[in-house]
Coordinates of C-alpha atoms and ligand atoms in Angstrom, one line a residue:
Chain V
M1 CA 87.7 166.4 53.7
S2 CA 85.5 169.6 53.2
P3 CA 86.9 172.6 51.8
V4 CA 85.9 174.5 55.0
S5 CA 88.5 172.6 57.2
Q6 CA 91.3 173.7 54.7
T7 CA 90.8 177.2 55.4
R8 CA 92.1 178.0 59.1
S9 CA 89.9 180.2 61.2
P10 CA 91.5 182.5 63.9
L11 CA 90.5 179.9 66.4
D12 CA 92.8 177.4 64.7
W13 CA 95.8 179.8 65.1
V14 CA 95.1 180.3 68.7
K15 CA 95.2 176.6 69.5
T16 CA 98.3 176.2 67.7
A17 CA 99.7 179.1 69.5
I18 CA 98.9 177.8 72.7
S19 CA 99.9 174.0 72.1
R20 CA 103.3 175.3 70.9
Y21 CA 103.9 178.2 73.5
W22 CA 102.0 176.7 76.8
G23 CA 105.2 176.0 78.4
V24 CA 106.5 179.9 77.9
V25 CA 102.9 181.2 79.1
G26 CA 103.4 178.7 82.2
V27 CA 106.5 179.8 83.3
L28 CA 105.4 183.4 83.3
I29 CA 102.1 182.4 85.3
A30 CA 104.3 180.3 87.7
W31 CA 106.8 183.2 88.1
Q32 CA 104.3 185.9 88.8
A33 CA 102.5 183.7 91.1
W34 CA 105.6 182.9 93.1
V35 CA 107.1 186.6 93.3
T36 CA 103.3 187.7 94.5
I37 CA 102.7 184.8 97.0
T38 CA 106.4 184.8 98.6
G39 CA 107.0 188.4 98.2
V40 CA 110.6 188.6 97.0
N41 CA 112.4 191.5 97.0
S42 CA 111.9 193.0 93.3
I43 CA 115.6 193.6 93.4
V44 CA 116.3 189.7 93.5
I45 CA 113.4 188.9 91.2
P46 CA 111.4 191.5 89.3
H47 CA 107.7 190.9 88.6
P48 CA 107.0 189.9 85.1
I49 CA 104.4 192.9 84.7
N50 CA 107.2 195.5 85.6
V51 CA 109.5 193.7 83.1
V52 CA 106.8 194.0 80.5
G53 CA 106.0 197.5 81.6
D54 CA 109.7 198.5 81.2
L55 CA 109.7 196.9 77.6
V56 CA 106.7 199.0 76.7
F57 CA 107.5 202.2 78.1
N58 CA 111.0 202.5 77.3
P59 CA 111.3 200.8 73.9
G60 CA 114.0 203.6 72.8
V61 CA 116.8 202.0 74.7
Y62 CA 116.1 198.4 74.0
L63 CA 115.8 199.2 70.2
A64 CA 119.1 201.2 70.0
N65 CA 121.2 198.5 71.9
A66 CA 119.5 195.5 70.3
G67 CA 120.1 197.3 66.7
Q68 CA 123.8 197.9 67.6
T69 CA 124.1 194.2 68.9
L70 CA 122.3 192.8 65.9
F71 CA 124.4 194.9 63.5
L72 CA 127.7 193.8 65.1
A73 CA 126.6 190.1 65.0
A74 CA 125.5 190.4 61.1
A75 CA 128.6 192.2 60.1
G76 CA 130.8 189.8 61.9
L77 CA 128.8 186.9 60.8
I78 CA 129.1 188.0 57.0
L79 CA 132.8 188.9 57.3
G80 CA 133.7 185.7 59.3
M81 CA 132.0 183.5 56.8
A82 CA 133.4 185.4 53.8
L83 CA 136.7 185.0 55.3
G84 CA 136.4 181.3 55.9
T85 CA 134.9 180.7 52.8
M86 CA 138.2 182.4 51.1
V87 CA 140.5 180.5 52.9
A88 CA 138.7 177.5 52.0
I89 CA 138.9 178.3 48.4
V90 CA 142.8 178.8 48.8
A91 CA 143.4 175.6 50.6
W92 CA 141.1 173.8 47.8
S93 CA 143.3 175.5 45.1
S94 CA 146.6 174.2 46.3
R95 CA 147.5 171.0 47.8
I96 CA 150.3 172.2 50.0
L97 CA 148.2 175.0 51.3
S98 CA 145.5 172.6 52.1
G99 CA 147.7 170.1 54.2
I100 CA 148.6 173.3 56.1
L101 CA 145.2 175.2 56.6
V102 CA 142.8 172.4 57.2
P103 CA 144.8 170.8 60.3
L104 CA 145.1 174.4 61.7
G105 CA 141.4 175.1 61.2
L106 CA 140.6 172.1 62.9
I107 CA 142.9 172.8 66.0
F108 CA 142.1 176.6 66.3
S109 CA 138.2 175.9 65.8
S110 CA 138.3 173.8 69.1
V111 CA 139.9 176.8 71.0
P112 CA 137.2 178.4 73.3
V113 CA 137.1 181.9 71.8
V114 CA 135.4 183.3 74.5
A115 CA 138.8 183.1 76.5
L116 CA 140.4 185.2 73.7
I117 CA 138.1 188.2 74.5
P118 CA 140.5 189.9 76.9
V119 CA 143.5 189.3 74.7
L120 CA 141.6 190.7 71.7
A121 CA 140.4 193.6 73.7
R122 CA 144.0 194.6 74.7
L123 CA 145.0 194.2 70.9
L124 CA 141.8 196.3 69.3
G125 CA 140.9 198.3 72.0
Y126 CA 137.8 198.2 74.5
D127 CA 135.0 198.9 72.2
V128 CA 133.1 197.6 69.0
K129 CA 136.2 196.6 67.2
T130 CA 136.9 193.8 69.6
V131 CA 133.1 192.8 69.6
L132 CA 133.1 192.6 65.9
G133 CA 136.5 190.8 66.2
I134 CA 135.2 188.2 68.2
V135 CA 132.3 187.5 66.2
I136 CA 134.5 187.3 63.2
I137 CA 136.6 184.7 64.6
I138 CA 133.4 182.8 66.0
S139 CA 131.9 182.7 62.2
F140 CA 135.3 182.0 60.6
F141 CA 136.0 178.2 61.6
P142 CA 132.5 176.7 60.8
A143 CA 132.5 178.4 57.2
F144 CA 136.2 177.4 56.8
V145 CA 135.6 173.6 57.9
F146 CA 132.3 173.1 56.3
T147 CA 133.3 175.1 53.0
A148 CA 136.3 172.9 52.7
A149 CA 134.6 169.7 52.9
G150 CA 131.8 171.0 50.7
L151 CA 134.1 171.8 47.7
K152 CA 135.1 168.2 47.8
S153 CA 131.9 166.5 47.9
L154 CA 130.9 166.6 44.4
P155 CA 127.8 164.7 42.8
P156 CA 128.5 161.3 41.9
G157 CA 129.7 161.3 38.1
S158 CA 130.1 165.0 37.9
S159 CA 133.7 165.2 38.0
D160 CA 133.8 162.5 34.9
L161 CA 131.4 164.6 33.3
F162 CA 133.2 167.8 33.4
K163 CA 136.5 166.1 32.2
V164 CA 134.5 164.5 29.2
F165 CA 133.2 168.0 28.3
G166 CA 136.8 169.6 28.3
A167 CA 136.1 172.1 31.2
S168 CA 139.0 174.3 32.2
R169 CA 139.8 174.5 35.8
W170 CA 138.1 177.7 36.2
T171 CA 134.8 176.5 34.7
R172 CA 135.0 173.4 36.7
F173 CA 135.5 175.5 39.8
V174 CA 132.6 178.2 38.9
H175 CA 129.9 175.6 37.6
L176 CA 130.7 172.4 39.6
V177 CA 132.9 172.9 42.6
L178 CA 131.4 176.0 44.3
P179 CA 127.9 175.1 43.8
S180 CA 128.6 171.6 45.4
A181 CA 129.9 173.5 48.5
V182 CA 126.5 175.4 49.1
P183 CA 124.5 172.9 51.3
N184 CA 127.7 172.6 53.6
W185 CA 127.9 176.4 53.7
M186 CA 124.3 176.6 54.9
I187 CA 125.2 174.4 57.7
A188 CA 128.0 176.6 58.4
L189 CA 125.4 179.4 58.5
R190 CA 122.7 177.8 60.8
L191 CA 125.7 176.6 63.0
S192 CA 127.4 180.0 63.4
A193 CA 124.3 182.4 63.3
P194 CA 123.3 181.7 67.3
P195 CA 126.9 181.9 68.4
A196 CA 127.7 185.1 66.6
V197 CA 124.8 186.9 68.6
L198 CA 125.5 185.0 71.8
S199 CA 129.3 186.1 71.5
A200 CA 128.6 189.6 70.3
M201 CA 126.4 190.3 73.6
L202 CA 129.2 188.3 75.6
A203 CA 131.9 190.8 74.2
E204 CA 129.6 193.8 74.8
F205 CA 129.0 192.4 78.4
L206 CA 132.7 191.9 79.2
M207 CA 134.0 195.2 77.8
G208 CA 131.8 197.1 75.6
K209 CA 130.3 200.5 76.1
S210 CA 127.2 199.8 74.4
G211 CA 124.6 197.0 73.0
L212 CA 122.5 194.5 74.8
G213 CA 125.3 193.0 76.6
F214 CA 126.3 196.3 78.2
L215 CA 122.9 197.3 79.1
F216 CA 122.5 193.9 80.9
R217 CA 125.5 194.5 82.9
Q218 CA 125.0 198.1 83.4
S219 CA 121.5 197.4 84.8
A220 CA 122.4 194.6 86.7
T221 CA 125.1 196.7 88.6
E222 CA 122.6 199.6 89.3
F223 CA 120.0 197.2 90.8
A224 CA 117.5 198.0 87.9
T225 CA 116.4 194.2 87.6
E226 CA 113.6 194.9 85.3
R227 CA 115.7 196.5 82.9
A228 CA 118.3 193.4 83.1
F229 CA 115.2 191.0 82.7
G230 CA 113.9 192.8 79.9
T231 CA 117.2 192.7 78.2
S232 CA 117.2 188.9 78.6
V233 CA 114.0 188.6 77.0
I234 CA 115.1 190.7 74.2
A235 CA 118.5 188.7 74.0
T236 CA 116.3 185.4 73.8
V237 CA 114.1 186.7 71.2
I238 CA 116.7 187.7 69.1
S239 CA 118.6 184.4 69.5
V240 CA 115.6 182.2 68.6
L241 CA 114.8 184.3 65.7
C242 CA 118.3 184.1 64.3
F243 CA 118.4 180.2 64.7
T244 CA 114.8 179.9 63.3
S245 CA 115.6 182.0 60.2
A246 CA 119.1 180.2 59.7
V247 CA 117.2 176.7 59.9
A248 CA 114.5 178.4 57.4
A249 CA 117.2 179.7 54.9
E250 CA 119.1 176.4 55.3
K251 CA 115.8 174.4 54.4
F252 CA 115.0 176.6 51.5
I253 CA 118.3 176.0 49.9
N254 CA 118.3 172.3 50.1
E255 CA 115.0 172.2 48.4
K256 CA 116.8 173.7 45.5
W257 CA 120.0 172.3 45.8
K258 CA 119.8 168.5 46.7
Chain B
M1 CA 142.7 169.3 9.1
N2 CA 145.3 169.1 11.6
A3 CA 148.5 169.0 9.9
P4 CA 151.7 167.5 11.5
L5 CA 153.5 170.5 13.3
S6 CA 157.2 169.2 13.3
S7 CA 158.2 165.6 12.8
A8 CA 156.3 163.3 10.4
P9 CA 154.3 161.1 12.3
A10 CA 155.6 157.7 13.0
T11 CA 152.3 155.9 11.7
A12 CA 150.5 156.9 8.5
P13 CA 147.3 159.1 9.5
E14 CA 144.7 156.7 11.0
A15 CA 141.7 156.4 9.0
W16 CA 139.8 155.1 12.4
A17 CA 137.7 157.6 14.1
I18 CA 138.1 155.2 17.0
N19 CA 141.1 153.1 17.5
V20 CA 141.2 150.4 20.6
D21 CA 144.4 149.2 19.5
H22 CA 145.2 145.5 21.5
V23 CA 144.2 147.4 24.8
G24 CA 144.5 145.7 28.3
K25 CA 143.5 147.2 31.8
T26 CA 144.2 146.0 34.8
F27 CA 143.0 147.5 38.2
T28 CA 145.0 147.6 41.4
L29 CA 142.5 147.1 44.3
D30 CA 142.6 147.9 47.7
G31 CA 145.1 145.9 49.4
G32 CA 147.7 145.4 46.4
K33 CA 145.7 142.7 44.4
E34 CA 145.4 143.0 40.7
L35 CA 142.3 142.7 38.8
K36 CA 142.4 142.4 34.9
A37 CA 139.2 143.9 33.6
I38 CA 140.0 143.7 29.8
D39 CA 142.5 141.9 28.0
D40 CA 144.0 142.4 24.5
V41 CA 140.6 144.4 23.1
D42 CA 140.8 145.4 19.7
I43 CA 137.8 147.8 18.3
K44 CA 138.5 149.8 15.3
I45 CA 135.4 152.1 14.6
G46 CA 135.2 154.1 11.4
Q47 CA 134.0 157.7 10.8
G48 CA 130.4 157.9 11.0
E49 CA 129.9 154.1 12.2
F50 CA 127.7 153.0 14.7
V51 CA 129.0 150.3 17.0
A52 CA 127.4 148.4 19.7
L53 CA 128.9 146.7 22.4
L54 CA 127.2 143.6 24.4
G55 CA 128.6 141.4 27.2
P56 CA 127.7 140.3 30.6
S57 CA 127.7 142.7 33.6
G58 CA 131.0 143.1 34.8
C59 CA 133.0 142.1 31.6
G60 CA 134.5 145.7 31.1
K61 CA 132.1 147.6 28.7
S62 CA 132.1 150.8 30.8
T63 CA 135.8 150.4 31.1
I64 CA 136.3 150.6 27.3
L65 CA 134.2 153.4 27.2
R66 CA 136.1 155.2 30.1
L67 CA 139.2 154.5 28.0
V68 CA 138.0 156.2 24.9
A69 CA 136.6 159.0 27.0
A70 CA 140.3 159.3 28.3
L71 CA 138.7 159.2 31.9
E72 CA 141.1 155.9 32.3
D73 CA 144.9 155.2 31.1
V74 CA 145.5 152.0 29.3
S75 CA 147.7 149.3 31.0
T76 CA 148.9 147.9 27.7
G77 CA 148.0 148.7 24.1
R78 CA 146.8 152.1 22.9
V79 CA 143.8 154.1 22.4
T80 CA 143.4 156.5 19.7
V81 CA 140.4 159.1 18.9
E82 CA 140.5 160.5 15.5
G83 CA 144.2 159.9 15.2
S84 CA 145.1 161.6 18.3
N85 CA 145.1 161.2 22.3
P86 CA 141.5 160.7 23.4
T87 CA 141.9 163.8 25.7
A88 CA 142.4 165.9 22.3
L89 CA 138.6 165.2 21.7
S90 CA 137.1 166.5 25.1
R91 CA 139.4 169.4 25.3
A92 CA 137.9 170.6 21.9
H93 CA 134.4 169.8 23.4
R94 CA 133.8 167.6 20.6
L95 CA 132.8 164.4 22.5
G96 CA 129.6 163.7 24.0
V97 CA 128.9 161.0 26.7
A98 CA 125.7 159.6 28.5
F99 CA 127.1 157.6 31.5
Q100 CA 125.2 154.7 33.2
D101 CA 124.7 156.8 36.2
H102 CA 123.2 160.0 34.4
A103 CA 125.2 162.5 36.3
L104 CA 122.8 165.6 36.3
L105 CA 123.7 168.4 38.6
P106 CA 121.0 168.3 41.4
W107 CA 120.9 172.1 41.7
L108 CA 120.6 173.1 38.2
T109 CA 117.0 172.9 36.2
I110 CA 116.6 170.4 33.6
R111 CA 117.2 173.2 31.0
D112 CA 120.3 174.4 32.5
N113 CA 121.8 170.9 32.7
I114 CA 121.3 170.6 29.1
A115 CA 122.8 173.9 28.6
L116 CA 125.8 173.2 30.5
P117 CA 128.0 171.9 27.9
Y118 CA 127.5 175.3 26.2
K119 CA 128.6 177.2 29.5
V120 CA 131.6 175.1 29.7
A121 CA 132.6 175.4 26.1
G122 CA 132.2 179.2 26.2
R123 CA 129.4 179.3 23.7
P124 CA 126.4 181.2 23.6
V125 CA 123.4 178.8 24.7
D126 CA 121.1 177.6 21.8
D127 CA 117.7 177.4 23.4
K128 CA 116.3 176.4 20.3
R129 CA 118.3 173.3 20.1
I130 CA 117.7 172.7 23.7
A131 CA 114.1 172.6 23.1
E132 CA 114.2 170.5 20.1
L133 CA 116.3 168.0 22.1
L134 CA 113.9 168.0 24.9
A135 CA 111.1 167.3 22.5
L136 CA 113.2 164.4 21.0
V137 CA 113.4 162.8 24.3
G138 CA 109.9 163.5 25.1
L139 CA 110.5 165.8 27.8
S140 CA 109.0 169.0 26.6
G141 CA 107.6 171.0 29.7
F142 CA 109.9 169.8 31.8
E143 CA 112.6 172.8 31.3
K144 CA 112.0 174.2 34.9
A145 CA 111.8 170.7 36.6
R146 CA 114.6 169.8 38.9
P147 CA 116.4 166.3 38.5
R148 CA 115.1 164.8 41.6
Q149 CA 111.7 165.5 40.4
L150 CA 112.1 163.3 37.5
S151 CA 112.0 159.5 37.2
G152 CA 115.3 157.4 36.8
G153 CA 114.2 156.9 33.0
M154 CA 113.5 160.5 32.7
R155 CA 116.9 161.7 34.0
Q156 CA 118.8 159.1 31.7
R157 CA 117.0 160.8 28.6
V158 CA 118.1 164.3 30.0
S159 CA 121.6 162.9 29.9
I160 CA 121.6 161.8 26.4
A161 CA 120.0 165.3 25.4
R162 CA 122.9 166.8 27.2
A163 CA 125.3 164.4 25.5
L164 CA 124.0 165.8 22.0
V165 CA 123.6 169.1 22.5
L166 CA 127.1 170.2 21.1
K167 CA 126.5 168.1 18.1
P168 CA 129.5 166.0 19.0
D169 CA 131.9 164.0 16.5
V170 CA 131.9 161.2 18.7
L171 CA 129.2 159.8 20.8
L172 CA 129.7 157.4 23.8
L173 CA 126.4 155.9 25.1
D174 CA 126.7 153.5 28.4
E175 CA 123.3 151.8 28.5
P176 CA 121.4 154.9 28.0
F177 CA 117.9 153.2 28.1
G178 CA 118.7 150.9 30.8
A179 CA 115.8 152.3 33.0
L180 CA 113.2 152.5 30.7
D181 CA 110.0 150.3 29.9
A182 CA 109.9 148.4 26.8
V183 CA 107.7 150.5 24.8
T184 CA 109.6 153.9 25.7
R185 CA 112.8 152.3 25.0
R186 CA 111.7 151.5 21.6
H187 CA 110.4 154.8 21.0
M188 CA 113.9 156.2 22.1
N189 CA 115.6 153.9 19.9
V190 CA 113.7 155.1 16.8
E191 CA 114.5 158.6 17.8
L192 CA 118.0 158.1 18.5
Q193 CA 118.0 156.3 15.2
R194 CA 116.6 159.2 13.6
I195 CA 119.0 161.8 14.7
W196 CA 122.1 159.5 14.3
S197 CA 120.9 159.3 10.6
E198 CA 121.0 163.1 10.4
Q199 CA 124.2 163.6 11.8
R200 CA 126.2 160.3 11.3
I201 CA 128.2 161.0 14.7
T202 CA 130.6 158.1 15.1
T203 CA 128.9 156.1 18.1
L204 CA 129.9 153.5 20.4
L205 CA 126.9 152.3 22.5
V206 CA 126.8 149.9 25.3
T207 CA 123.7 147.8 25.8
H208 CA 122.2 144.7 27.3
S209 CA 119.7 144.3 24.8
V210 CA 120.3 142.4 21.8
E211 CA 117.4 143.9 19.8
E212 CA 118.4 147.6 20.6
A213 CA 122.1 146.7 19.4
L214 CA 120.7 145.3 16.0
F215 CA 118.4 148.1 15.5
L216 CA 120.6 150.8 16.1
A217 CA 124.2 149.7 15.0
D218 CA 126.1 148.9 12.1
R219 CA 128.3 146.4 13.8
V220 CA 127.7 144.5 17.0
I221 CA 130.7 143.4 19.2
V222 CA 130.0 140.8 22.0
M223 CA 132.2 140.3 24.9
S224 CA 133.0 137.4 27.2
G225 CA 133.4 137.9 31.2
R226 CA 136.7 138.2 33.5
P227 CA 138.9 139.2 31.8
G228 CA 136.9 140.8 28.7
R229 CA 137.6 139.6 25.8
I230 CA 135.8 140.1 22.3
I231 CA 134.3 136.8 21.2
K232 CA 132.3 137.8 18.5
E233 CA 131.5 140.3 16.1
I234 CA 128.8 140.7 13.2
Q235 CA 128.0 143.3 10.8
V236 CA 124.3 144.3 10.8
P237 CA 123.1 144.1 7.3
F238 CA 119.9 146.1 7.6
A239 CA 119.8 149.0 5.2
R240 CA 118.8 152.6 6.8
P241 CA 116.8 154.3 7.7
R242 CA 115.4 151.4 9.5
S243 CA 111.7 151.2 10.6
P244 CA 110.6 149.4 13.5
D245 CA 109.5 146.7 11.2
V246 CA 113.0 145.4 10.5
Q247 CA 112.7 143.8 14.0
R248 CA 110.1 141.7 12.9
T249 CA 112.0 140.0 9.9
M250 CA 113.4 136.6 10.0
E251 CA 116.9 137.9 9.3
F252 CA 116.6 140.1 12.6
H253 CA 115.4 137.0 14.6
H254 CA 118.3 134.7 13.2
L255 CA 120.8 137.5 14.0
A256 CA 119.2 138.0 17.6
D257 CA 119.5 134.2 18.5
E258 CA 123.1 134.0 17.3
L259 CA 124.1 137.0 19.5
T260 CA 122.2 135.6 22.6
L261 CA 123.8 132.3 22.0
A262 CA 127.1 133.8 22.0
L263 CA 126.1 136.0 25.3
E264 CA 125.2 132.5 27.0
P265 CA 128.4 131.1 29.2
E266 CA 128.2 127.7 27.3
G267 CA 127.6 129.3 24.1
H268 CA 131.4 129.5 22.7
H269 CA 132.9 126.9 24.8
Ligands
LIG1 N1 138.0 152.0 39.1 C1 138.0 150.7 39.3 N2 138.7 150.1 40.2 C2 138.7 148.6 40.3 N3 138.1 148.0 39.5 C3 137.4 148.3 38.6 C4 137.3 149.8 38.6 N4 136.3 150.1 37.3 C5 136.0 149.0 36.8 N5 136.5 147.9 37.5 C6 136.2 146.5 37.5 O1 136.5 146.0 36.2 C7 135.7 145.4 35.6 C8 134.9 145.7 34.5 O2 133.9 146.8 35.1 P1 132.9 147.6 34.1 O3 132.2 148.4 34.8 O4 133.5 148.0 32.8 O5 131.8 146.4 33.7 P2 130.4 146.5 33.0 O6 130.7 145.7 31.6 O7 130.4 147.9 32.5 O8 129.5 145.9 33.4 P3 128.0 146.5 33.8 O9 127.2 145.9 32.5 O10 127.4 145.7 34.8 O11 127.7 148.0 33.6 C9 134.9 144.7 36.9 O12 135.2 143.5 37.7 C10 134.9 146.1 38.2 O13 134.9 145.5 39.5
LIG2 MG1 129.0 149.3 32.8

């Protein structure tokens, strides 16, 4: 191996970019070609160039709404996971509570939360509170189920070790039980991050007055198809970014933890 | 040092550091079958004595160690450590144990793994002592490594350092050098002897190596398998401190032969 081949030239980057994302580029080209050739009305399908134009010339609209959706998704994710973790810890600390909470958690985690949006909107009002509430509920269950399991999956022999050291229940919890749950907690984060964004957008779409979901509904009803498609593009980018960063975070932690 | 609080104790205060008093242990397996792991095992270890336990695989050596560490309860007989229930010793953070499987915490660095007993005991971490012990087990420079980056033998050595870090009163070692090559093992034996001579910790060592037992211990106990029973006990005559040269004397070879013979299944019938 020559040292030259180890430093990557810009050409290499272009090559990797093409080899990874040729599919996206292909779809865009095929889309543009199809719309141009068949001459479909742009209310039905806009030209990709017009979508890009709307994204470039009206960044403020997209940024403000994407910022709100992202903020709600992140806040809901953090609150939901914190709540799920706390309930898992409560279940860990008492066998009786564990016997009630764990089966309940499993049952409720299989309820399609989307169906709860109208109910929750009645309770909390037709605004961001409901959006936040939905994201919290969505993020709660994975955190609860996975953390509860993680608090019980201790490294082999470690439980005996802490007994031999004469550890109190508290030191055992802080130095052994809680750290043991971290890999599982990261799984919950990876599983919850994309649905958090998705459910925030869905709730905004159904009953919101702002955010990406609302922007999509509004532009669709006003036949502003470029805007609607632009919103979809932004939503896709955000979802992909959330997922990949959650995967990267999980990998990073696992390298330290396992 | 611990005066009786109320009524006078039924027996005289025990002189033994560890007293395994005619102990039997029966495990109930899945399906209700009973397995008698050890039967009528009687081991008395004095203050500052080093005792080695030899025996075939599955004869109950680890079980005895777990009984002394209060990780199991006896089925028959009684175990006392320094005159009281074995749990008292671990509660006072005065017990050091290196298990057969090292049981290091994967998310802590080597240094933090060895510092763990301080944290658990609520004492300030003595970094000088940790550095000393790491040097002793030949792992200086690995402070920031994680357990998975170490070999099996290196992990075992970390767990020995961790067992010693609080200067325990009683040390239980379960095949601590099992994964080491012959040269490193001999080196570790010399080092262990050196620190043991400094502190004279009451030690119970489980090993499969006759030479290791003779080199380190004041007394060697041989067990037979299923159920585990004591079949032989010898006093090791070599004066301390022992140099590795002792292993080349005639007397050493004779004793080694005697123990090896006792370990063979036909040896005692
Ligand atoms: N928790 C347990 N439940 C059931 N049986 C057990 C348990 N622990 C040990 N045993 C049984 O007790 C016997 C003695 O086991 P022990 O681990 O003490 O052997 P050992 O002498 O340490 O063997 P080795 O040299 O292979 O480590 C074995 O037959 C084992 O199957
Ligand atoms: Mg064993």
